[in-house]
mmCIF file of C-alpha atoms in Angstrom:
data_model
loop_
_atom_site.group_PDB
_atom_site.id
_atom_site.type_symbol
_atom_site.label_atom_id
_atom_site.label_comp_id
_atom_site.label_asym_id
_atom_site.label_seq_id
_atom_site.Cartn_x
_atom_site.Cartn_y
_atom_site.Cartn_z
ATOM 1 C CA MET S 392 -90.538 133.958 -98.964
ATOM 2 C CA LEU S 393 -90.971 132.825 -102.566
ATOM 3 C CA THR S 394 -92.979 129.796 -101.440
ATOM 4 C CA ALA S 395 -95.362 132.128 -99.597
ATOM 5 C CA VAL S 396 -95.887 134.176 -102.786
ATOM 6 C CA ARG S 397 -96.330 131.109 -105.005
ATOM 7 C CA ASN S 398 -98.653 129.323 -102.572
ATOM 8 C CA PRO S 399 -100.487 132.046 -100.630
ATOM 9 C CA GLU S 400 -102.825 131.087 -97.831
ATOM 10 C CA PRO S 401 -106.261 131.719 -99.359
ATOM 11 C CA TRP S 402 -108.302 134.634 -98.075
ATOM 12 C CA THR S 403 -112.060 134.383 -97.762
ATOM 13 C CA PRO S 404 -114.366 137.276 -96.878
ATOM 14 C CA GLY S 405 -115.655 137.287 -93.330
ATOM 15 C CA PRO S 406 -112.891 136.582 -90.832
ATOM 16 C CA ALA S 407 -111.081 139.735 -89.763
ATOM 17 C CA LEU S 408 -107.613 138.419 -90.621
ATOM 18 C CA ASP S 409 -104.986 140.755 -92.042
ATOM 19 C CA VAL S 410 -104.520 140.360 -95.781
ATOM 20 C CA ALA S 411 -101.609 140.733 -98.178
ATOM 21 C CA VAL S 412 -102.464 143.321 -100.848
ATOM 22 C CA TRP S 413 -100.609 144.144 -104.067
ATOM 23 C CA ILE S 414 -99.723 147.850 -104.237
ATOM 24 C CA GLY S 415 -97.638 148.318 -107.342
ATOM 25 C CA PRO S 416 -94.700 145.902 -107.203
ATOM 26 C CA PHE S 417 -94.935 145.549 -103.413
ATOM 27 C CA ILE S 418 -97.046 143.363 -101.129
ATOM 28 C CA GLU S 419 -98.449 145.349 -98.207
ATOM 29 C CA ARG S 420 -100.207 144.298 -95.013
ATOM 30 C CA ALA S 421 -103.787 145.517 -94.712
ATOM 31 C CA HIS S 422 -106.399 145.144 -92.009
ATOM 32 C CA PRO S 423 -110.022 144.740 -93.216
ATOM 33 C CA ARG S 424 -112.545 147.087 -91.618
ATOM 34 C CA PRO S 425 -114.706 145.159 -89.130
ATOM 35 C CA GLY S 426 -118.222 144.802 -90.501
ATOM 36 C CA ASP S 427 -117.103 145.884 -93.979
ATOM 37 C CA ASP S 428 -115.019 142.907 -95.080
ATOM 38 C CA HIS S 429 -117.786 140.855 -96.621
ATOM 39 C CA GLY S 430 -117.922 142.245 -100.131
ATOM 40 C CA THR S 431 -117.224 140.162 -103.199
ATOM 41 C CA GLU S 432 -115.555 142.839 -105.336
ATOM 42 C CA MET S 433 -114.525 145.602 -102.926
ATOM 43 C CA ILE S 434 -113.672 145.765 -99.218
ATOM 44 C CA ALA S 435 -112.418 148.526 -96.941
ATOM 45 C CA VAL S 436 -108.911 148.131 -95.519
ATOM 46 C CA ALA S 437 -106.334 150.113 -93.576
ATOM 47 C CA LEU S 438 -102.691 149.688 -94.527
ATOM 48 C CA VAL S 439 -100.594 148.730 -91.526
ATOM 49 C CA HIS S 440 -96.888 148.360 -90.979
ATOM 50 C CA PRO S 441 -95.797 144.739 -91.504
ATOM 51 C CA GLU S 442 -94.591 144.453 -87.909
ATOM 52 C CA THR S 443 -97.756 145.880 -86.340
ATOM 53 C CA GLY S 444 -98.201 144.935 -82.734
ATOM 54 C CA HIS S 445 -95.067 146.614 -81.436
ATOM 55 C CA ALA S 446 -94.994 150.266 -80.344
ATOM 56 C CA ALA S 447 -91.721 150.825 -82.207
ATOM 57 C CA ALA S 448 -93.273 149.410 -85.393
ATOM 58 C CA TYR S 449 -96.250 151.762 -84.997
ATOM 59 C CA LEU S 450 -93.977 154.809 -84.746
ATOM 60 C CA HIS S 451 -91.800 153.576 -87.616
ATOM 61 C CA GLY S 452 -94.932 152.858 -89.655
ATOM 62 C CA HIS S 453 -96.179 156.380 -88.970
ATOM 63 C CA GLN S 454 -92.919 157.813 -90.333
ATOM 64 C CA LEU S 455 -93.242 155.640 -93.445
ATOM 65 C CA GLY S 456 -96.817 156.787 -94.161
ATOM 66 C CA TYR S 457 -98.792 153.719 -93.070
ATOM 67 C CA ASN S 458 -100.934 155.316 -90.367
ATOM 68 C CA GLY S 459 -102.031 158.415 -92.282
ATOM 69 C CA LYS S 460 -103.885 156.708 -95.146
ATOM 70 C CA GLY S 461 -107.096 155.905 -93.256
ATOM 71 C CA TRP S 462 -109.657 153.426 -94.604
ATOM 72 C CA LEU S 463 -109.266 152.654 -98.296
ATOM 73 C CA ARG S 464 -111.348 150.823 -100.917
ATOM 74 C CA CYS S 465 -109.504 147.691 -101.991
ATOM 75 C CA GLU S 466 -110.538 145.522 -104.908
ATOM 76 C CA THR S 467 -110.587 141.887 -103.842
ATOM 77 C CA THR S 468 -108.594 141.015 -106.968
ATOM 78 C CA ALA S 469 -105.633 142.901 -105.427
ATOM 79 C CA ILE S 470 -105.612 140.576 -102.408
ATOM 80 C CA LEU S 471 -102.898 137.939 -102.623
ATOM 81 C CA GLY S 472 -104.084 136.029 -99.550
ATOM 82 C CA THR S 473 -103.915 136.081 -95.770
ATOM 83 C CA TRP S 474 -100.928 138.016 -94.390
ATOM 84 C CA GLN S 475 -97.854 135.907 -93.625
ATOM 85 C CA PRO S 476 -94.658 137.227 -91.956
ATOM 86 C CA ALA S 477 -92.650 136.008 -94.972
ATOM 87 C CA TYR S 478 -94.114 138.915 -96.984
ATOM 88 C CA THR S 479 -92.361 141.510 -94.780
ATOM 89 C CA MET S 480 -89.298 141.680 -97.037
ATOM 90 C CA LEU S 481 -91.550 142.403 -100.040
ATOM 91 C CA THR S 482 -93.171 145.534 -98.549
ATOM 92 C CA ASN S 483 -92.322 149.201 -98.949
ATOM 93 C CA ALA S 484 -91.330 149.200 -95.258
ATOM 94 C CA ALA S 485 -88.316 147.077 -96.160
ATOM 95 C CA ASN S 486 -86.657 150.142 -97.687
ATOM 96 C CA LEU S 487 -89.069 152.903 -98.807
ATOM 97 C CA PRO S 488 -91.975 154.958 -97.452
ATOM 98 C CA LEU S 489 -95.396 154.380 -98.995
ATOM 99 C CA PRO S 490 -96.128 156.542 -102.043
ATOM 100 C CA ASP S 491 -98.652 159.345 -101.638
ATOM 101 C CA ASP S 492 -100.996 157.656 -104.112
ATOM 102 C CA VAL S 493 -101.345 153.950 -103.322
ATOM 103 C CA GLY S 494 -104.012 153.448 -105.980
ATOM 104 C CA MET S 495 -106.945 153.105 -103.580
ATOM 105 C CA ALA S 496 -109.652 155.683 -102.943
ATOM 106 C CA PRO S 497 -110.813 156.508 -99.393
ATOM 107 C CA ALA S 498 -113.626 154.239 -98.179
ATOM 108 C CA HIS S 499 -116.312 156.650 -97.050
ATOM 109 C CA TYR S 500 -120.068 156.483 -97.517
ATOM 110 C CA ARG S 501 -122.902 159.003 -97.742
ATOM 111 C CA VAL S 502 -126.680 158.946 -97.554
ATOM 112 C CA HIS S 503 -128.502 160.883 -100.283
ATOM 113 C CA ILE S 504 -132.130 161.930 -99.984
ATOM 114 C CA GLU S 505 -133.556 162.144 -103.475
ATOM 115 C CA ALA S 506 -136.825 163.326 -104.984
ATOM 116 C CA ARG S 507 -137.718 161.462 -108.193
ATOM 117 C CA ARG S 508 -140.514 161.887 -110.729
ATOM 118 C CA PRO S 509 -142.185 158.795 -112.233
ATOM 119 C CA ASP S 510 -140.094 159.270 -115.415
ATOM 120 C CA GLY S 511 -136.870 158.840 -113.408
ATOM 121 C CA THR S 512 -135.717 162.458 -113.400
ATOM 122 C CA GLY S 513 -135.259 164.223 -110.120
ATOM 123 C CA TYR S 514 -133.020 165.951 -107.631
ATOM 124 C CA LYS S 515 -130.677 165.193 -104.769
ATOM 125 C CA MET S 516 -132.193 167.143 -101.920
ATOM 126 C CA LEU S 517 -129.758 166.399 -99.114
ATOM 127 C CA ARG S 518 -126.426 164.628 -98.578
ATOM 128 C CA LEU S 519 -125.591 163.190 -95.174
ATOM 129 C CA GLY S 520 -122.234 161.809 -94.126
ATOM 130 C CA LEU S 521 -119.332 160.993 -94.200
ATOM 131 C CA TYR S 522 -119.913 157.555 -92.793
ATOM 132 C CA PHE S 523 -116.916 155.346 -92.200
ATOM 133 C CA GLN S 524 -118.799 152.031 -92.130
ATOM 134 C CA THR S 525 -121.279 150.856 -94.719
ATOM 135 C CA TRP S 526 -123.585 149.217 -92.172
ATOM 136 C CA VAL S 527 -124.064 152.542 -90.335
ATOM 137 C CA ALA S 528 -124.977 154.301 -93.601
ATOM 138 C CA SER S 529 -127.371 151.447 -94.483
ATOM 139 C CA HIS S 530 -128.949 151.595 -91.032
ATOM 140 C CA ASP S 531 -129.558 155.355 -91.317
ATOM 141 C CA THR S 532 -130.903 154.874 -94.858
ATOM 142 C CA ASP S 533 -133.410 152.286 -93.622
ATOM 143 C CA ARG S 534 -134.494 154.543 -90.749
ATOM 144 C CA LEU S 535 -134.970 157.525 -93.086
ATOM 145 C CA ASN S 536 -136.905 155.458 -95.653
ATOM 146 C CA THR S 537 -139.190 154.139 -92.901
ATOM 147 C CA GLU S 538 -139.877 157.696 -91.781
ATOM 148 C CA LEU S 539 -140.353 158.961 -95.341
ATOM 149 C CA ALA S 540 -142.669 156.103 -96.373
ATOM 150 C CA GLY S 541 -145.638 157.524 -94.512
ATOM 151 C CA GLN S 542 -145.055 161.060 -95.751
ATOM 152 C CA ALA S 543 -143.773 160.533 -99.304
ATOM 153 C CA ALA S 544 -147.003 161.671 -100.984
ATOM 154 C CA THR S 545 -147.226 164.879 -98.962
ATOM 155 C CA SER S 546 -143.505 165.803 -98.956
ATOM 156 C CA ILE S 547 -143.337 166.979 -102.569
ATOM 157 C CA PRO S 548 -146.428 166.285 -104.717
ATOM 158 C CA GLY S 549 -145.570 164.375 -107.899
ATOM 159 C CA PHE S 550 -142.226 163.129 -106.557
ATOM 160 C CA THR S 551 -141.151 160.019 -104.690
ATOM 161 C CA VAL S 552 -138.768 160.936 -101.866
ATOM 162 C CA ALA S 553 -136.346 158.252 -100.718
ATOM 163 C CA ALA S 554 -132.955 157.864 -99.058
ATOM 164 C CA LYS S 555 -130.164 155.846 -100.626
ATOM 165 C CA ASP S 556 -126.694 154.986 -99.354
ATOM 166 C CA THR S 557 -123.749 155.363 -101.699
ATOM 167 C CA LEU S 558 -119.983 155.531 -101.814
ATOM 168 C CA ALA S 559 -118.699 159.036 -101.184
ATOM 169 C CA THR S 560 -116.699 160.553 -103.989
ATOM 170 C CA THR S 561 -114.054 163.128 -103.392
ATOM 171 C CA ARG S 562 -115.018 166.628 -104.343
ATOM 172 C CA ALA S 563 -113.033 168.175 -107.165
ATOM 173 C CA THR S 564 -111.257 171.319 -106.136
ATOM 174 C CA PRO S 565 -112.094 174.321 -108.307
ATOM 175 C CA THR S 566 -109.264 175.523 -110.484
ATOM 176 C CA ARG S 567 -108.469 179.164 -110.720
ATOM 177 C CA THR S 568 -107.889 180.770 -114.065
ATOM 178 C CA SER S 569 -105.688 183.727 -114.694
ATOM 179 C CA PRO S 570 -107.365 186.941 -115.888
ATOM 180 C CA THR S 571 -105.710 186.581 -119.308
ATOM 181 C CA SER S 572 -107.127 183.094 -119.894
ATOM 182 C CA ARG S 573 -110.762 184.089 -119.315
ATOM 183 C CA ARG S 574 -113.044 184.719 -122.251
ATOM 184 C CA THR S 575 -114.714 188.093 -122.415
#
């Protein structure tokens, strides 16, 4: 086990091999999202139970919080290397459920249609998504930009209208204030 941590099998972007990811003091097993594991600084992964492949492990992993996290953004600096069975004893599954906050944001994408003036100011006109794979968002962005290219001058005079794909951010929930804390 210690040899595996000291000499991890190197991970390179591209092959869809499970990776060992640092989450706090633990090493967790993560599966890169197909088609979205080619980034140099950030990839999308799903945390999986260390004994994935067995029905009992899936159910046990569900109870420990592995299956409810969805796709997450993982910095490549948090990747120790390719997953090895020796890491199993170093995971949360060895004795604890996953924490609610694993330190990774959801990996969702959006397409924004923007109208921009020549000075760079402008407006977001429309948000499309959530997309769960970056290549699908990029494909839709390219299709929209192709369609908009012929009509950009007539859409909104004085503005350039274009689509752009971006990471989706979570919306902040509005906070309620008590009647005594409001200013009059």
